[in-house]
Tab-separated table of C-alpha atoms in Angstrom:
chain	number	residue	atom	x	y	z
A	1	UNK	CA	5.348	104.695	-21.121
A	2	UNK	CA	6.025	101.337	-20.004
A	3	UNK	CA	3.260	98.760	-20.746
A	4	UNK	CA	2.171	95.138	-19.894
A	5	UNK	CA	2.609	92.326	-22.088
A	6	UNK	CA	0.954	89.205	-21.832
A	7	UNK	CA	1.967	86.503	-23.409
A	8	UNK	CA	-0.392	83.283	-22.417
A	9	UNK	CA	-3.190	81.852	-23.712
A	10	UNK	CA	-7.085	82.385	-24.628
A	11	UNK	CA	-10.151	80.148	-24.396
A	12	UNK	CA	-13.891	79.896	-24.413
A	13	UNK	CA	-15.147	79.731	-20.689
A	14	UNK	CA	-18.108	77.662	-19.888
A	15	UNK	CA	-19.559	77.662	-16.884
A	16	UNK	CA	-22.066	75.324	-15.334
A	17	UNK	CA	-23.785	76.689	-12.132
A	18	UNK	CA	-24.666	73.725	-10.139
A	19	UNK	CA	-26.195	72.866	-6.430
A	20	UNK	CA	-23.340	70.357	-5.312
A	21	UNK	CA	-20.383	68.760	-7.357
A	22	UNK	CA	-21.227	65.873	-8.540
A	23	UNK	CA	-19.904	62.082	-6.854
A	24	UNK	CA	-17.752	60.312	-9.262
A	25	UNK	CA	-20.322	58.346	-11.842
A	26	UNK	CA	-23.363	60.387	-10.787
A	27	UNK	CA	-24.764	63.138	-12.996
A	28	UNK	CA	-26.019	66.771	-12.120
A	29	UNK	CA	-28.216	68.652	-13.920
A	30	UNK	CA	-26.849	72.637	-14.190
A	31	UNK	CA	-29.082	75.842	-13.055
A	32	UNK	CA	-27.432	78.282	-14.777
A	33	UNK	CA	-24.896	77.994	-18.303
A	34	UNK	CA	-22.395	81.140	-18.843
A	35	UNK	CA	-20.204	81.542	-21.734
A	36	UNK	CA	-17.155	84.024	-22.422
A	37	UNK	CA	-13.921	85.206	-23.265
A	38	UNK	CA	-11.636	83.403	-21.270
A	39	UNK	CA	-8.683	81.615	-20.777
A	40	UNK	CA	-5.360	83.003	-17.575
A	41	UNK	CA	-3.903	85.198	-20.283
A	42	UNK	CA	-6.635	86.603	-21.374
A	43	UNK	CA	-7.697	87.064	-18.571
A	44	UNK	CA	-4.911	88.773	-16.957
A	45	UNK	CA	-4.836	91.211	-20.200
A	46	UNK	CA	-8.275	92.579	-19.339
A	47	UNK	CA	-7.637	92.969	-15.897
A	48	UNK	CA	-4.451	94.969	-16.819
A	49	UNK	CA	-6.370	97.008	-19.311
A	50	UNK	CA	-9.521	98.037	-16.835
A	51	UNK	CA	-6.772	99.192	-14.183
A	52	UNK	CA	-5.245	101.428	-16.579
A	53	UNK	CA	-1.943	99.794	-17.964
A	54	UNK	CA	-1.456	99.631	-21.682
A	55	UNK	CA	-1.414	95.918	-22.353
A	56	UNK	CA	-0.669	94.024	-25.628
A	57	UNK	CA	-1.750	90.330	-25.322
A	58	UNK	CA	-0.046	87.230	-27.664
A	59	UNK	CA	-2.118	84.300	-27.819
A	60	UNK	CA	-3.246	81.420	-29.959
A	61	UNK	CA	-6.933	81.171	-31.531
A	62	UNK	CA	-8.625	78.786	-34.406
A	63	UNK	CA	-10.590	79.796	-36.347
A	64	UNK	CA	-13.824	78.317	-35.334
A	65	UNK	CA	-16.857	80.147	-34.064
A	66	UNK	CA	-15.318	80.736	-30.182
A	67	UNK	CA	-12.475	82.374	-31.843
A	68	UNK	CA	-14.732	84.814	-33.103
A	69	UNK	CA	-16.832	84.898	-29.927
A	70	UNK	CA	-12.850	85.899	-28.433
A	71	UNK	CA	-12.004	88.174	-30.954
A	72	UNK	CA	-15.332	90.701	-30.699
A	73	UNK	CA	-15.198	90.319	-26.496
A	74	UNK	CA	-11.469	91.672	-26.981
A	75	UNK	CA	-12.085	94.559	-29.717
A	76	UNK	CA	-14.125	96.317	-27.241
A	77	UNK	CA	-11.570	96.619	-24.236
A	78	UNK	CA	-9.478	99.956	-24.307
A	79	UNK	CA	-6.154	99.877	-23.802
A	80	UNK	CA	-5.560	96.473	-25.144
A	81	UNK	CA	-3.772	95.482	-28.333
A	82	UNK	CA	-4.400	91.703	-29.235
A	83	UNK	CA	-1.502	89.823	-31.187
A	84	UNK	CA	-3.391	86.616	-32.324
A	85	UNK	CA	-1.575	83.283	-33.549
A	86	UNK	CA	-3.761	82.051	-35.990
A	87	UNK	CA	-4.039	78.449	-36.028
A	88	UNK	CA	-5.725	75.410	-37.544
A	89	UNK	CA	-6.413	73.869	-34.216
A	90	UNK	CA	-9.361	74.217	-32.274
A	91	UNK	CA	-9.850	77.091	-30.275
A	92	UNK	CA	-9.107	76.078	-26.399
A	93	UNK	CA	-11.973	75.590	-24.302
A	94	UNK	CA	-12.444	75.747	-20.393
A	95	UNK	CA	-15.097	73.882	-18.688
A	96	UNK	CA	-15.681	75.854	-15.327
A	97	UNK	CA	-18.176	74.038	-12.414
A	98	UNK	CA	-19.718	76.221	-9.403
A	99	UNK	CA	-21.270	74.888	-6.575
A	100	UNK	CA	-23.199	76.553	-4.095
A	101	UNK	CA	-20.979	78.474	-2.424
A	102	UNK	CA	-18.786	80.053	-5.450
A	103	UNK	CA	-16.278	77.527	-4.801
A	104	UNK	CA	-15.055	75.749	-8.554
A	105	UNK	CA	-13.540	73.251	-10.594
A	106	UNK	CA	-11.829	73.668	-13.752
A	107	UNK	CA	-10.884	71.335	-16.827
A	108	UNK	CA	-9.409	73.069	-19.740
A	109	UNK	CA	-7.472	72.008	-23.353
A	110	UNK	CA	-4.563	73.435	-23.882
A	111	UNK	CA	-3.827	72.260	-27.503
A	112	UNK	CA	-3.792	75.368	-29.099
A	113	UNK	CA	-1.865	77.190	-25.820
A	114	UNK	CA	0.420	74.556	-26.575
A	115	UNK	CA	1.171	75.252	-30.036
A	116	UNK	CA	2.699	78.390	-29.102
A	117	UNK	CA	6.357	78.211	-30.180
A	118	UNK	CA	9.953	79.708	-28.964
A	119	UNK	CA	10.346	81.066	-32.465
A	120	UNK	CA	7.023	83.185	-31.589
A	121	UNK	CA	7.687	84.533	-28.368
A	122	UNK	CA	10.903	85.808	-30.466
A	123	UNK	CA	8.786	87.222	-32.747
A	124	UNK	CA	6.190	88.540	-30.617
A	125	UNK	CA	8.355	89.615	-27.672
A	126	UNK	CA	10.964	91.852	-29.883
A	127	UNK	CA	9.528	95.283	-29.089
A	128	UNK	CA	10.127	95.052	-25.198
A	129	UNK	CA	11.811	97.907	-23.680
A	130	UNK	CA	13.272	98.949	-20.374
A	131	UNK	CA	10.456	99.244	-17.921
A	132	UNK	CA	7.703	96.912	-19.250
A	133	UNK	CA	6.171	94.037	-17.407
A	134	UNK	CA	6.165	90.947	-18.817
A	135	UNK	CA	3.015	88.779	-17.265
A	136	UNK	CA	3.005	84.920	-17.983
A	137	UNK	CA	1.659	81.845	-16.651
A	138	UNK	CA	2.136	78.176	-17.040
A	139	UNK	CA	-0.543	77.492	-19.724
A	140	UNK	CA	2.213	77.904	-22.641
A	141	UNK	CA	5.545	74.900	-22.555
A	142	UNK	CA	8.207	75.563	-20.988
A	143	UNK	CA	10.570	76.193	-24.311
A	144	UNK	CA	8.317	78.875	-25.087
A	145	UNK	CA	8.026	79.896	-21.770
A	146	UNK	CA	12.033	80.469	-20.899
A	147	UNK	CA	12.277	82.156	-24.379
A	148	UNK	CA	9.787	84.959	-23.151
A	149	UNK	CA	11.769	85.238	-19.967
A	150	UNK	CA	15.165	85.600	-21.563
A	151	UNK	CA	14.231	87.880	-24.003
A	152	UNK	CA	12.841	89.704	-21.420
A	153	UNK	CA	15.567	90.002	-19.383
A	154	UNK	CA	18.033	91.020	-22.696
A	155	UNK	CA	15.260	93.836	-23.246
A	156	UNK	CA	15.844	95.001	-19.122
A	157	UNK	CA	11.667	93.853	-18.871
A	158	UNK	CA	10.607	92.477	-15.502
A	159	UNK	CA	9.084	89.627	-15.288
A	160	UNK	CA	5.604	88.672	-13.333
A	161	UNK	CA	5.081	84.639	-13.494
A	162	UNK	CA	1.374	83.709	-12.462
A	163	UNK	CA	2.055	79.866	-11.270
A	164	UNK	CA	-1.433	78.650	-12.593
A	165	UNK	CA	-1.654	76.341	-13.740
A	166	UNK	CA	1.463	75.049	-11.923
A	167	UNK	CA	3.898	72.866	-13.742
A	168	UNK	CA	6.612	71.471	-12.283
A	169	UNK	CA	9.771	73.140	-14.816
A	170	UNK	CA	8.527	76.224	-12.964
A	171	UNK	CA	11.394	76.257	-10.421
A	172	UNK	CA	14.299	76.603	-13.154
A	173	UNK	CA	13.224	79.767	-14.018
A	174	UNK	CA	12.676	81.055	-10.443
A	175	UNK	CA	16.051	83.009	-10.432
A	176	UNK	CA	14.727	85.046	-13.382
A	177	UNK	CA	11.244	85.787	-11.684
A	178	UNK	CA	11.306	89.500	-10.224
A	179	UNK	CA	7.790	88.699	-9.196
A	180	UNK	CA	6.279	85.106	-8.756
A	181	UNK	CA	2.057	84.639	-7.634
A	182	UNK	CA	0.948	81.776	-6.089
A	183	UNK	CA	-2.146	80.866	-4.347
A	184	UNK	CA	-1.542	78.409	-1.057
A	185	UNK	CA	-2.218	75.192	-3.174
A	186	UNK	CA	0.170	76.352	-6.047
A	187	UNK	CA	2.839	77.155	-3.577
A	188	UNK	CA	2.866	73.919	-1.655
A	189	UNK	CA	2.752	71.888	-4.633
A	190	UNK	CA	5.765	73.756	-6.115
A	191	UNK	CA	7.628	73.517	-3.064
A	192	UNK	CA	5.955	70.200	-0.850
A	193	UNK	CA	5.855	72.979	2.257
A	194	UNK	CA	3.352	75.587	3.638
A	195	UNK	CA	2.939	78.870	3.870
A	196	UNK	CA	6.035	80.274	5.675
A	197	UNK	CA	8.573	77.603	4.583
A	198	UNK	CA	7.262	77.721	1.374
A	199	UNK	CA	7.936	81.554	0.794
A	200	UNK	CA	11.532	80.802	1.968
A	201	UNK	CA	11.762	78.300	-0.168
A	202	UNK	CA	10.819	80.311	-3.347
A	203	UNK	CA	13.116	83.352	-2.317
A	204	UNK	CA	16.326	80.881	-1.881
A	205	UNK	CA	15.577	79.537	-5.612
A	206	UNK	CA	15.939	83.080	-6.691
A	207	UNK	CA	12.667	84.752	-6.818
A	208	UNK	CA	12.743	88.243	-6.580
A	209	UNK	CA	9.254	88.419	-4.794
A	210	UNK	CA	6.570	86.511	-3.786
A	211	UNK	CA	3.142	86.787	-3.487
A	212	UNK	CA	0.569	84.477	-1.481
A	213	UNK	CA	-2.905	84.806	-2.658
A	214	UNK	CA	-5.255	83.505	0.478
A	215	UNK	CA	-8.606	83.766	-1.036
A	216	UNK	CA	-10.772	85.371	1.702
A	217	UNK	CA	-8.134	85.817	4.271
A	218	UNK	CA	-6.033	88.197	1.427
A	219	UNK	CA	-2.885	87.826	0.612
A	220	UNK	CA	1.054	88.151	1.108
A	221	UNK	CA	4.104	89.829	-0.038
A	222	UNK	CA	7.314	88.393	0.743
A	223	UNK	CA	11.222	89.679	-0.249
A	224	UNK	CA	14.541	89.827	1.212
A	225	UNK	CA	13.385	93.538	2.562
A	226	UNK	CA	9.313	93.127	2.382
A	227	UNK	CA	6.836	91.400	4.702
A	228	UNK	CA	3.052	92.431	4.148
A	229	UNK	CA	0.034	90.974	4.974
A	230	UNK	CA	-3.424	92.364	3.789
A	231	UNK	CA	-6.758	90.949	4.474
A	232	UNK	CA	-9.403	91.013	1.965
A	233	UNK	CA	-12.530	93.023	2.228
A	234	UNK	CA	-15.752	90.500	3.482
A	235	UNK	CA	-18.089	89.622	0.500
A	236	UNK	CA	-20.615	87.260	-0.474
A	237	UNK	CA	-18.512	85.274	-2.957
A	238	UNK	CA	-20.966	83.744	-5.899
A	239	UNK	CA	-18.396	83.011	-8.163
A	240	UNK	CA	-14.574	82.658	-7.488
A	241	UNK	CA	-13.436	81.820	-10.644
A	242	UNK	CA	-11.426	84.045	-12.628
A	243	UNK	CA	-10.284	86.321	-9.035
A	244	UNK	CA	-6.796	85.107	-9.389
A	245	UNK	CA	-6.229	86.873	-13.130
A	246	UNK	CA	-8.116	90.168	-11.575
A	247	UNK	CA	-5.724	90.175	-9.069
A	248	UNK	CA	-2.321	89.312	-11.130
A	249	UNK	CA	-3.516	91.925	-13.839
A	250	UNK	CA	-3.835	94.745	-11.443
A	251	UNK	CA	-0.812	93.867	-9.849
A	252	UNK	CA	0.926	94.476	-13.049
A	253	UNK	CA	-0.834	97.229	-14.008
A	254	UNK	CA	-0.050	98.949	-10.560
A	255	UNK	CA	3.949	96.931	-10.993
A	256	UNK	CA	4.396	98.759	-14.351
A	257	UNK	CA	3.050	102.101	-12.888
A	258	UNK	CA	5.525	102.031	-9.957
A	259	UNK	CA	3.108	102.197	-7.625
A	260	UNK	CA	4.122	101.645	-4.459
A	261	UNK	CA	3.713	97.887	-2.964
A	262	UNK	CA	1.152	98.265	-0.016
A	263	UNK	CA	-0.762	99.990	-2.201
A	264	UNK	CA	-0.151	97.792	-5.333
A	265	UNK	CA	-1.129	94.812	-2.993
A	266	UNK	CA	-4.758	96.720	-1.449
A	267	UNK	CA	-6.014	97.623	-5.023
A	268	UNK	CA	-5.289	94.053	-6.635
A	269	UNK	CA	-7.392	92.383	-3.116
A	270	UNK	CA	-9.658	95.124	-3.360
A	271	UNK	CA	-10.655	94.419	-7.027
A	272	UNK	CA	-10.382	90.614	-7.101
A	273	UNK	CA	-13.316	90.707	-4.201
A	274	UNK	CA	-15.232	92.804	-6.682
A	275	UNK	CA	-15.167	89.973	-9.112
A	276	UNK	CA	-15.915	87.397	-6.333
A	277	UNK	CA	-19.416	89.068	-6.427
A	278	UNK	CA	-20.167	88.329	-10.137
A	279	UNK	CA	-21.046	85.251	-12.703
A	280	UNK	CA	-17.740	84.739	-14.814
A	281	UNK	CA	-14.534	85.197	-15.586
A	282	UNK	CA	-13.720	88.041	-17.648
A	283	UNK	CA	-17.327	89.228	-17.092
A	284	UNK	CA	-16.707	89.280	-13.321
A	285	UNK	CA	-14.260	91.938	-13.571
A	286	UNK	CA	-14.650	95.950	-12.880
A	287	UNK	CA	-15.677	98.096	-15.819
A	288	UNK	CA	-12.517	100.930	-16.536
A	289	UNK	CA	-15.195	103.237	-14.759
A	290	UNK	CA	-15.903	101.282	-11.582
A	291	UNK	CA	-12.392	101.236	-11.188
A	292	UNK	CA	-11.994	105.041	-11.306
A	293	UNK	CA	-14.809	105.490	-9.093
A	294	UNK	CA	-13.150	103.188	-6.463
């Protein structure tokens, strides 16, 4: 059975409620305080696991008391197998503002992401096998990055790159991407073009396939032989952050499952406006049995 393997990071989300973002220099006092499991890998991993994939997660955790707050949230999610790198460094954290609307802001460290070696995505990575999905995104560096794609591509794993947060080495390993998600701000900072042009851009550096996430408007699938364009179900959006990962891990889930793309492309919108609705991250997502009831 194929399965999804994430290899990214984990944090502590906390996440500040507030009436408007504050001016630079002023300060705003917070109506609401949030904290859980977090972090784009972890994340994604959930999301996989909710949807129905087998997913085994790598990341780096301390040892401190949100590693432990990490490890519990984790042990009760089915389907998921957590590989943790133990280390002596502090256990990232994410600092996530809302305003008003759902929009938000996010400042995270990325020491312990960061420690994540070459040496243990060869480790980690050496069970891949023909037909696994291989989900990453650009908290980890880019040595450790490129040695999860090429062992990935030795194993004959495909490879789903998440451009969030988007660094800039991220084109060089385009023409090993089978499928590359953006969001419109991700894609025209990789690229310096919009929508359209951008998508062209992407496909003549080698990606297999790329998808546009649009927020409320939906999103977009773009190859050599596809052209889609979904909207998004209408919702009152109270909290945006943390959509993106619902949406990338039930794209894999549904990628993995070879499930066909229109569909693949309607369940990931249709769930990632689910979470829109909630407080959090990986406590925005569906539970396993919303998601069978849907």
């Amino acid at each position: 059975m194929s399965e999804v393997v994430v290899f990214g990071n984990a944090s502590l989300d906390i996440i500040l409620t507030l009436d408007a973002f504050p001016s630079a220099g002023e300060t705003v006092l917070a109506r609401d305080v949030l904290s859980c499991a977090g972090g784009k890998g972890l994340n994604q991993a959930v999301a996989a696991a909710r949807v129905g994939a087998s997913v085994s997660l790598v990341a780096a955790i301390g040892t401190d008391d949100a590693a432990t707050l990490i490890r519990a949230a984790l042990a009760a999610e089915l389907g998921l197998s957590a590989r943790w790198l133990g280390r002596s460094t502090a256990t990232d954290i994410s600092s996530i503002w809302l305003d008003g609307t759902g929009e938000n802001m996010i400042s995270s460290s990325n020491f312990c992401a960061h420690s994540v070696t070459a040496s243990d995505a060869h480790q980690e990575l050496a069970g891949l096998q023909p037909g696994d999905w291989l989900v990453l995104q650009g908290n980890l560096t880019q040595e450790a990055t490129e040695a999860a794609i090429h062992l990935a591509k030795q194993a004959g794993a495909s490879i789903l790159l998440n451009t969030a947060p988007m660094q800039n080495w991220m084109r060089a390993v385009l023409p090993m991407v089978d499928v590359l998600v953006a969001n419109g701000v991700e894609s025209r900072q990789l690229t310096g073009l919009e929508f359209e042009p951008a998508v062209e851009d992407l496909l003549n550096h080698g990606a297999g396939h790329v998808v546009v996430t649009r927020g409320a408007d939906g999103a977009s699938w773009r190859s050599r032989q596809i052209a889609i364009d979904l909207p998004a179900p209408r919702v009152k959006a109270v909290d945006t952050a943390g959509a993106g990962d619902m949406f990338v891990g039930s794209l894999a889930t549904s990628l993995a499952a070879q499930q066909p793309v229109p569909q693949a492309l309607e369940r990931a919108i249709a769930l990632a406006s689910i979470s829109v609705t909630r407080k959090g991250t990986s406590t925005s997502f569906p539970s396993r049995q919303e998601i069978t009831r849907a």
